[in-house]
Amino acid sequence: HARTLTHKMSASFATVQPSVRARATLRSRARRADRSSIVVRAGSAAQQKGLGDLDTVKLTAADGSTADVYLFGGVVTSFKPKGGDDVLYVRPDAKFDKSKPISGGLPHCWPQFGPGAIQVHGFARNVDWTLVSTTDGDEPSMTMELTPNDYTKAMWDKDFKVTETVTLKGGALEAKLVVENKGKEAFDFTGSFHTYLSADINAAAVGGLNGCKTFDRLAEKESTVSGDVKFQGPIDSVYYGVPETLTLATGKRTVSIKSSKTWTEAVVWTPWTDMEACYKEFACVESAAVTPVVVAPGGSWTATTTISA
């Protein structure tokens, strides 16, 4: 009887054992299949059509952060860090039909900041830029350029080339501007990235300007900053001797604006109730060159702004 039981157990084990081995083999294959199906997503730069059927480039980083760039005006209209809301702000009255500059985002004031000999804030923000290249990968980017045309020559008869490269890197947005003098005579310019940042204006505060000299363009008065710059009315002020990094507390988060030293000034602006419909939703903290920049024949000037949140 014992031999019979042992024989039955052996037979049963012989039957079960292949089944166990088969299941183990299937599990091993499934694990290999899972591993082989894992794709490391790379960053991308895709040409698309945006609002008003305008040409755009969409940058998407591997971490999920994105940026949208319109070739009209060479303006970045959106920057969303991974899992976050838009850092930039586009006004509700913005037009996407080329009838006026796109109001918001990271637009240009070039080759003139503010009022002066040519149109306010220059022409770079209301002409078409040319897409030069796009780059996929860990740091997706796009490069665009602006060169003279009949419209610009009628205002400013200089032989220039302006190149901007927009890159997503390390969770941040980097905008690099290069101005080249292609002519035989020196020229000078002023300019800025007129950066619109999403913010609750009643809670917003600009940090990093304490102790800086400032010129209030509205009151036409000079002073020295004490503490953070807060918003309790209209502001249009230039700040001198600024540090590399400024911050904007928005009421929800803190945005960092890092500027190369070639941006010699900073500008803070809010229209306040002059824009009743939207002034509570944004603040402008600008990397600026209000002091004229001179570019020698064959020379160039490079400035970079990096925004993170």
mmCIF file of C-alpha atoms in Angstrom:
data_model
loop_
_atom_site.group_PDB
_atom_site.id
_atom_site.type_symbol
_atom_site.label_atom_id
_atom_site.label_comp_id
_atom_site.label_asym_id
_atom_site.label_seq_id
_atom_site.Cartn_x
_atom_site.Cartn_y
_atom_site.Cartn_z
ATOM 1 C CA HIS A 1 0.000 0.000 0.000
ATOM 2 C CA ALA A 2 2.859 2.347 0.881
ATOM 3 C CA ARG A 3 4.534 1.581 -2.447
ATOM 4 C CA THR A 4 1.229 2.305 -4.271
ATOM 5 C CA LEU A 5 0.844 5.664 -2.451
ATOM 6 C CA THR A 6 4.429 6.592 -3.190
ATOM 7 C CA HIS A 7 3.895 5.715 -6.847
ATOM 8 C CA LYS A 8 0.748 7.849 -7.016
ATOM 9 C CA MET A 9 2.517 10.806 -5.361
ATOM 10 C CA SER A 10 5.420 10.523 -7.773
ATOM 11 C CA ALA A 11 3.079 10.429 -10.724
ATOM 12 C CA SER A 12 1.165 13.410 -9.387
ATOM 13 C CA PHE A 13 4.401 15.367 -8.866
ATOM 14 C CA ALA A 14 5.529 14.488 -12.351
ATOM 15 C CA THR A 15 2.258 15.883 -13.669
ATOM 16 C CA VAL A 16 2.380 19.107 -11.599
ATOM 17 C CA GLN A 17 6.073 19.824 -12.039
ATOM 18 C CA PRO A 18 5.911 20.688 -15.769
ATOM 19 C CA SER A 19 2.909 22.911 -15.053
ATOM 20 C CA VAL A 20 4.863 24.832 -12.411
ATOM 21 C CA ARG A 21 7.825 25.122 -14.764
ATOM 22 C CA ALA A 22 5.529 26.385 -17.526
ATOM 23 C CA ARG A 23 4.030 29.055 -15.309
ATOM 24 C CA ALA A 24 7.486 30.157 -14.190
ATOM 25 C CA THR A 25 8.595 30.333 -17.812
ATOM 26 C CA LEU A 26 5.536 32.418 -18.721
ATOM 27 C CA ARG A 27 6.194 34.788 -15.823
ATOM 28 C CA SER A 28 9.828 35.165 -16.902
ATOM 29 C CA ARG A 29 8.778 35.879 -20.487
ATOM 30 C CA ALA A 30 6.205 38.410 -19.273
ATOM 31 C CA ARG A 31 8.848 40.211 -17.232
ATOM 32 C CA ARG A 32 11.160 40.330 -20.253
ATOM 33 C CA ALA A 33 8.299 41.605 -22.402
ATOM 34 C CA ASP A 34 7.492 44.300 -19.831
ATOM 35 C CA ARG A 35 11.102 45.393 -19.794
ATOM 36 C CA SER A 36 11.310 45.438 -23.577
ATOM 37 C CA SER A 37 8.122 47.539 -23.822
ATOM 38 C CA ILE A 38 9.512 50.296 -21.575
ATOM 39 C CA VAL A 39 10.394 53.235 -23.805
ATOM 40 C CA VAL A 40 12.474 56.119 -22.499
ATOM 41 C CA ARG A 41 10.675 59.152 -23.890
ATOM 42 C CA ALA A 42 12.959 61.734 -25.446
ATOM 43 C CA GLY A 43 12.232 65.422 -25.740
ATOM 44 C CA SER A 44 10.867 66.760 -29.003
ATOM 45 C CA ALA A 45 10.452 69.956 -31.014
ATOM 46 C CA ALA A 46 7.447 69.813 -33.341
ATOM 47 C CA GLN A 47 6.306 72.359 -35.916
ATOM 48 C CA GLN A 48 2.578 73.020 -35.584
ATOM 49 C CA LYS A 49 -0.164 75.512 -36.360
ATOM 50 C CA GLY A 50 -1.312 77.656 -33.473
ATOM 51 C CA LEU A 51 -4.110 80.140 -32.920
ATOM 52 C CA GLY A 52 -4.982 82.108 -36.034
ATOM 53 C CA ASP A 53 -3.299 79.334 -38.045
ATOM 54 C CA LEU A 54 0.066 80.908 -37.178
ATOM 55 C CA ASP A 55 3.279 78.872 -37.349
ATOM 56 C CA THR A 56 4.483 77.589 -33.999
ATOM 57 C CA VAL A 57 6.983 75.177 -32.498
ATOM 58 C CA LYS A 58 5.978 72.975 -29.566
ATOM 59 C CA LEU A 59 8.812 71.920 -27.276
ATOM 60 C CA THR A 60 8.199 68.916 -25.049
ATOM 61 C CA ALA A 61 10.838 67.706 -22.605
ATOM 62 C CA ALA A 62 11.203 64.132 -21.377
ATOM 63 C CA ASP A 63 9.983 65.222 -17.927
ATOM 64 C CA GLY A 64 6.698 66.473 -19.433
ATOM 65 C CA SER A 65 7.420 70.215 -19.350
ATOM 66 C CA THR A 66 6.342 72.108 -22.488
ATOM 67 C CA ALA A 67 6.777 75.433 -24.262
ATOM 68 C CA ASP A 68 5.016 77.013 -27.245
ATOM 69 C CA VAL A 69 6.797 79.487 -29.523
ATOM 70 C CA TYR A 70 5.110 81.608 -32.213
ATOM 71 C CA LEU A 71 7.266 82.689 -35.147
ATOM 72 C CA PHE A 72 5.193 85.860 -35.501
ATOM 73 C CA GLY A 73 6.934 88.181 -33.082
ATOM 74 C CA GLY A 74 9.323 85.409 -32.028
ATOM 75 C CA VAL A 75 7.329 85.067 -28.819
ATOM 76 C CA VAL A 76 7.136 82.235 -26.296
ATOM 77 C CA THR A 77 3.459 82.116 -25.313
ATOM 78 C CA SER A 78 3.496 79.187 -22.893
ATOM 79 C CA PHE A 79 5.854 77.449 -20.467
ATOM 80 C CA LYS A 80 4.444 74.677 -18.316
ATOM 81 C CA PRO A 81 6.845 72.876 -15.980
ATOM 82 C CA LYS A 82 6.218 69.191 -15.312
ATOM 83 C CA GLY A 83 2.764 68.786 -13.803
ATOM 84 C CA GLY A 84 2.339 72.524 -13.353
ATOM 85 C CA ASP A 85 0.214 75.398 -14.572
ATOM 86 C CA ASP A 86 1.484 77.887 -17.113
ATOM 87 C CA VAL A 87 4.227 80.147 -15.763
ATOM 88 C CA LEU A 88 3.635 82.679 -18.550
ATOM 89 C CA TYR A 89 0.515 84.750 -19.142
ATOM 90 C CA VAL A 90 -1.177 85.792 -22.385
ATOM 91 C CA ARG A 91 -3.672 88.604 -22.085
ATOM 92 C CA PRO A 92 -7.323 87.973 -23.032
ATOM 93 C CA ASP A 93 -7.114 90.815 -25.570
ATOM 94 C CA ALA A 94 -4.196 89.178 -27.408
ATOM 95 C CA LYS A 95 -4.609 89.040 -31.183
ATOM 96 C CA PHE A 96 -3.354 86.130 -33.277
ATOM 97 C CA ASP A 97 -4.010 87.670 -36.691
ATOM 98 C CA LYS A 98 -0.789 89.685 -37.106
ATOM 99 C CA SER A 99 -2.735 92.939 -36.691
ATOM 100 C CA LYS A 100 -0.671 93.743 -33.582
ATOM 101 C CA PRO A 101 2.009 92.092 -31.421
ATOM 102 C CA ILE A 102 0.856 89.062 -29.415
ATOM 103 C CA SER A 103 0.171 90.503 -25.962
ATOM 104 C CA GLY A 104 1.770 88.280 -23.366
ATOM 105 C CA GLY A 105 4.261 85.484 -22.873
ATOM 106 C CA LEU A 106 7.936 86.268 -23.454
ATOM 107 C CA PRO A 107 7.873 88.937 -26.197
ATOM 108 C CA HIS A 108 10.655 91.138 -27.530
ATOM 109 C CA CYS A 109 11.264 94.828 -27.074
ATOM 110 C CA TRP A 110 13.949 95.383 -29.733
ATOM 111 C CA PRO A 111 15.785 97.407 -31.035
ATOM 112 C CA GLN A 112 14.154 99.972 -28.769
ATOM 113 C CA PHE A 113 12.782 99.645 -25.258
ATOM 114 C CA GLY A 114 9.833 101.936 -24.611
ATOM 115 C CA PRO A 115 9.151 105.128 -26.576
ATOM 116 C CA GLY A 116 11.794 106.739 -28.738
ATOM 117 C CA ALA A 117 12.806 107.439 -32.326
ATOM 118 C CA ILE A 118 10.890 104.453 -33.728
ATOM 119 C CA GLN A 119 7.665 102.716 -32.681
ATOM 120 C CA VAL A 120 7.234 101.870 -28.992
ATOM 121 C CA HIS A 121 9.225 98.749 -28.057
ATOM 122 C CA GLY A 122 10.613 98.418 -31.579
ATOM 123 C CA PHE A 123 9.599 96.063 -34.376
ATOM 124 C CA ALA A 124 10.885 92.595 -33.405
ATOM 125 C CA ARG A 125 7.603 91.710 -31.701
ATOM 126 C CA ASN A 126 5.362 92.358 -34.708
ATOM 127 C CA VAL A 127 7.196 90.804 -37.645
ATOM 128 C CA ASP A 128 7.683 87.199 -38.762
ATOM 129 C CA TRP A 129 10.830 85.457 -37.601
ATOM 130 C CA THR A 130 12.347 82.635 -39.675
ATOM 131 C CA LEU A 131 12.671 79.141 -38.207
ATOM 132 C CA VAL A 132 16.318 78.064 -38.523
ATOM 133 C CA SER A 133 16.326 74.683 -36.791
ATOM 134 C CA THR A 134 14.714 72.404 -34.234
ATOM 135 C CA THR A 135 16.446 69.883 -31.988
ATOM 136 C CA ASP A 136 14.939 66.827 -30.296
ATOM 137 C CA GLY A 137 16.501 65.010 -27.350
ATOM 138 C CA ASP A 138 17.222 65.652 -23.692
ATOM 139 C CA GLU A 139 17.176 69.429 -24.198
ATOM 140 C CA PRO A 140 14.637 70.114 -26.963
ATOM 141 C CA SER A 141 15.116 73.487 -28.609
ATOM 142 C CA MET A 142 14.250 75.712 -31.529
ATOM 143 C CA THR A 143 16.222 78.504 -33.144
ATOM 144 C CA MET A 144 14.712 81.398 -35.092
ATOM 145 C CA GLU A 145 16.177 84.538 -36.611
ATOM 146 C CA LEU A 146 15.241 88.035 -37.688
ATOM 147 C CA THR A 147 16.994 89.974 -40.462
ATOM 148 C CA PRO A 148 16.204 93.330 -42.098
ATOM 149 C CA ASN A 149 13.274 93.754 -44.491
ATOM 150 C CA ASP A 150 11.606 96.752 -46.090
ATOM 151 C CA TYR A 151 9.399 97.276 -43.035
ATOM 152 C CA THR A 152 12.320 97.339 -40.571
ATOM 153 C CA LYS A 153 14.615 99.347 -42.856
ATOM 154 C CA ALA A 154 12.026 102.121 -43.070
ATOM 155 C CA MET A 155 12.408 102.565 -39.301
ATOM 156 C CA TRP A 156 15.935 101.402 -38.567
ATOM 157 C CA ASP A 157 18.398 101.134 -41.450
ATOM 158 C CA LYS A 158 20.943 98.910 -39.714
ATOM 159 C CA ASP A 159 22.353 95.650 -41.083
ATOM 160 C CA PHE A 160 21.649 93.170 -38.290
ATOM 161 C CA LYS A 161 20.832 89.577 -37.553
ATOM 162 C CA VAL A 162 19.024 88.628 -34.350
ATOM 163 C CA THR A 163 18.889 84.978 -33.354
ATOM 164 C CA GLU A 164 16.900 83.490 -30.493
ATOM 165 C CA THR A 165 17.206 79.930 -29.243
ATOM 166 C CA VAL A 166 14.524 78.628 -26.890
ATOM 167 C CA THR A 167 15.409 75.485 -24.933
ATOM 168 C CA LEU A 168 13.812 73.311 -22.265
ATOM 169 C CA LYS A 169 16.543 72.093 -19.920
ATOM 170 C CA GLY A 170 16.557 70.867 -16.347
ATOM 171 C CA GLY A 171 12.883 71.719 -15.909
ATOM 172 C CA ALA A 172 13.491 75.342 -16.902
ATOM 173 C CA LEU A 173 12.901 77.512 -19.961
ATOM 174 C CA GLU A 174 15.995 79.186 -21.429
ATOM 175 C CA ALA A 175 15.803 81.989 -23.999
ATOM 176 C CA LYS A 176 19.119 83.004 -25.564
ATOM 177 C CA LEU A 177 19.279 86.146 -27.695
ATOM 178 C CA VAL A 178 22.189 86.972 -30.017
ATOM 179 C CA VAL A 179 22.425 90.321 -31.839
ATOM 180 C CA GLU A 180 24.985 90.502 -34.664
ATOM 181 C CA ASN A 181 26.155 93.586 -36.532
ATOM 182 C CA LYS A 182 26.518 92.615 -40.199
ATOM 183 C CA GLY A 183 27.228 96.176 -41.336
ATOM 184 C CA LYS A 184 30.282 98.392 -41.615
ATOM 185 C CA GLU A 185 29.275 100.857 -38.905
ATOM 186 C CA ALA A 186 28.584 100.395 -35.213
ATOM 187 C CA PHE A 187 24.989 100.563 -34.023
ATOM 188 C CA ASP A 188 23.355 100.723 -30.622
ATOM 189 C CA PHE A 189 20.055 99.413 -29.293
ATOM 190 C CA THR A 190 18.004 98.980 -26.149
ATOM 191 C CA GLY A 191 15.698 96.055 -25.442
ATOM 192 C CA SER A 192 14.132 93.525 -23.116
ATOM 193 C CA PHE A 193 12.237 90.296 -22.788
ATOM 194 C CA HIS A 194 8.902 91.829 -21.732
ATOM 195 C CA THR A 195 8.047 88.765 -19.622
ATOM 196 C CA TYR A 196 4.412 88.340 -18.547
ATOM 197 C CA LEU A 197 4.193 85.992 -15.539
ATOM 198 C CA SER A 198 0.962 84.512 -14.202
ATOM 199 C CA ALA A 199 0.341 85.874 -10.714
ATOM 200 C CA ASP A 200 -2.263 87.033 -8.234
ATOM 201 C CA ILE A 201 -1.337 90.717 -8.268
ATOM 202 C CA ASN A 202 -2.605 91.215 -4.703
ATOM 203 C CA ALA A 203 -0.260 88.520 -3.392
ATOM 204 C CA ALA A 204 2.660 89.064 -5.774
ATOM 205 C CA ALA A 205 6.088 90.303 -4.690
ATOM 206 C CA VAL A 206 9.385 90.664 -6.553
ATOM 207 C CA GLY A 207 12.430 89.573 -4.553
ATOM 208 C CA GLY A 208 16.104 90.348 -5.111
ATOM 209 C CA LEU A 209 15.896 94.093 -5.744
ATOM 210 C CA ASN A 210 16.495 95.284 -2.194
ATOM 211 C CA GLY A 211 19.139 98.038 -2.213
ATOM 212 C CA CYS A 212 19.024 98.546 -5.988
ATOM 213 C CA LYS A 213 18.739 102.010 -7.499
ATOM 214 C CA THR A 214 15.484 102.479 -9.368
ATOM 215 C CA PHE A 215 13.877 104.983 -11.693
ATOM 216 C CA ASP A 216 10.087 105.275 -11.586
ATOM 217 C CA ARG A 217 9.140 106.025 -15.205
ATOM 218 C CA LEU A 218 5.640 107.118 -14.185
ATOM 219 C CA ALA A 219 6.654 109.581 -11.466
ATOM 220 C CA GLU A 220 10.008 110.328 -13.139
ATOM 221 C CA LYS A 221 11.735 109.889 -9.794
ATOM 222 C CA GLU A 222 14.820 108.022 -8.601
ATOM 223 C CA SER A 223 15.018 106.088 -5.343
ATOM 224 C CA THR A 224 16.519 103.025 -3.653
ATOM 225 C CA VAL A 225 14.498 99.830 -3.192
ATOM 226 C CA SER A 226 13.763 98.704 0.344
ATOM 227 C CA GLY A 227 12.566 95.110 0.717
ATOM 228 C CA ASP A 228 10.458 93.318 -1.875
ATOM 229 C CA VAL A 229 8.620 95.169 -4.625
ATOM 230 C CA LYS A 230 4.877 94.732 -4.091
ATOM 231 C CA PHE A 231 1.957 95.786 -6.246
ATOM 232 C CA GLN A 232 -0.397 98.392 -4.815
ATOM 233 C CA GLY A 233 -0.873 100.514 -7.928
ATOM 234 C CA PRO A 234 0.597 100.983 -11.400
ATOM 235 C CA ILE A 235 4.338 100.306 -11.689
ATOM 236 C CA ASP A 236 6.693 101.019 -14.575
ATOM 237 C CA SER A 237 10.172 101.087 -13.074
ATOM 238 C CA VAL A 238 13.736 100.368 -14.156
ATOM 239 C CA TYR A 239 16.164 98.813 -11.655
ATOM 240 C CA TYR A 240 19.955 99.177 -11.860
ATOM 241 C CA GLY A 241 22.778 97.030 -10.478
ATOM 242 C CA VAL A 242 20.467 94.036 -10.287
ATOM 243 C CA PRO A 243 21.547 90.555 -9.150
ATOM 244 C CA GLU A 244 21.650 87.592 -11.507
ATOM 245 C CA THR A 245 18.438 86.082 -10.140
ATOM 246 C CA LEU A 246 15.146 87.727 -9.233
ATOM 247 C CA THR A 247 12.067 85.976 -7.909
ATOM 248 C CA LEU A 248 8.355 86.528 -8.237
ATOM 249 C CA ALA A 249 6.108 85.169 -5.509
ATOM 250 C CA THR A 250 2.854 84.682 -7.409
ATOM 251 C CA GLY A 251 0.497 83.667 -4.618
ATOM 252 C CA LYS A 252 0.761 79.999 -5.648
ATOM 253 C CA ARG A 253 4.494 79.455 -6.178
ATOM 254 C CA THR A 254 7.786 81.272 -6.607
ATOM 255 C CA VAL A 255 9.138 81.859 -10.087
ATOM 256 C CA SER A 256 12.868 82.381 -10.619
ATOM 257 C CA ILE A 257 14.084 84.741 -13.374
ATOM 258 C CA LYS A 258 17.812 84.318 -13.994
ATOM 259 C CA SER A 259 19.425 86.850 -16.339
ATOM 260 C CA SER A 260 22.926 86.990 -17.771
ATOM 261 C CA LYS A 261 24.977 90.058 -16.820
ATOM 262 C CA THR A 262 24.565 91.415 -20.343
ATOM 263 C CA TRP A 263 21.006 92.240 -19.314
ATOM 264 C CA THR A 264 22.240 95.215 -17.328
ATOM 265 C CA GLU A 265 18.871 96.247 -15.862
ATOM 266 C CA ALA A 266 15.517 94.839 -14.833
ATOM 267 C CA VAL A 267 12.055 96.297 -15.357
ATOM 268 C CA VAL A 268 8.899 95.672 -13.312
ATOM 269 C CA TRP A 269 5.563 96.612 -14.853
ATOM 270 C CA THR A 270 1.887 96.386 -14.076
ATOM 271 C CA PRO A 271 -0.741 98.443 -15.908
ATOM 272 C CA TRP A 272 -3.017 98.206 -12.861
ATOM 273 C CA THR A 273 -6.546 99.343 -13.647
ATOM 274 C CA ASP A 274 -5.564 100.599 -17.109
ATOM 275 C CA MET A 275 -6.231 96.959 -17.997
ATOM 276 C CA GLU A 276 -9.208 96.359 -15.757
ATOM 277 C CA ALA A 277 -10.079 93.009 -17.357
ATOM 278 C CA CYS A 278 -6.813 91.238 -16.537
ATOM 279 C CA TYR A 279 -4.353 93.272 -14.443
ATOM 280 C CA LYS A 280 -4.969 91.121 -11.351
ATOM 281 C CA GLU A 281 -3.740 88.009 -13.191
ATOM 282 C CA PHE A 282 -0.149 88.872 -14.137
ATOM 283 C CA ALA A 283 2.992 90.836 -13.390
ATOM 284 C CA CYS A 284 5.879 91.655 -15.720
ATOM 285 C CA VAL A 285 9.439 91.086 -14.502
ATOM 286 C CA GLU A 286 11.745 91.837 -17.412
ATOM 287 C CA SER A 287 15.369 91.153 -18.264
ATOM 288 C CA ALA A 288 16.384 94.441 -19.852
ATOM 289 C CA ALA A 289 19.124 96.489 -21.473
ATOM 290 C CA VAL A 290 17.826 100.022 -20.923
ATOM 291 C CA THR A 291 21.342 101.418 -21.080
ATOM 292 C CA PRO A 292 22.177 101.428 -24.816
ATOM 293 C CA VAL A 293 24.255 98.481 -26.054
ATOM 294 C CA VAL A 294 26.847 99.292 -28.734
ATOM 295 C CA VAL A 295 27.709 96.531 -31.218
ATOM 296 C CA ALA A 296 30.803 97.072 -33.359
ATOM 297 C CA PRO A 297 30.902 96.090 -37.054
ATOM 298 C CA GLY A 298 31.254 92.316 -37.209
ATOM 299 C CA GLY A 299 30.598 92.111 -33.473
ATOM 300 C CA SER A 300 27.820 90.484 -31.470
ATOM 301 C CA TRP A 301 26.010 90.671 -28.141
ATOM 302 C CA THR A 302 24.529 87.674 -26.325
ATOM 303 C CA ALA A 303 22.061 87.614 -23.435
ATOM 304 C CA THR A 304 20.187 84.783 -21.754
ATOM 305 C CA THR A 305 17.103 84.568 -19.562
ATOM 306 C CA THR A 306 16.205 81.367 -17.712
ATOM 307 C CA ILE A 307 12.800 80.930 -16.075
ATOM 308 C CA SER A 308 11.969 78.166 -13.608
ATOM 309 C CA ALA A 309 9.233 77.458 -11.098
#
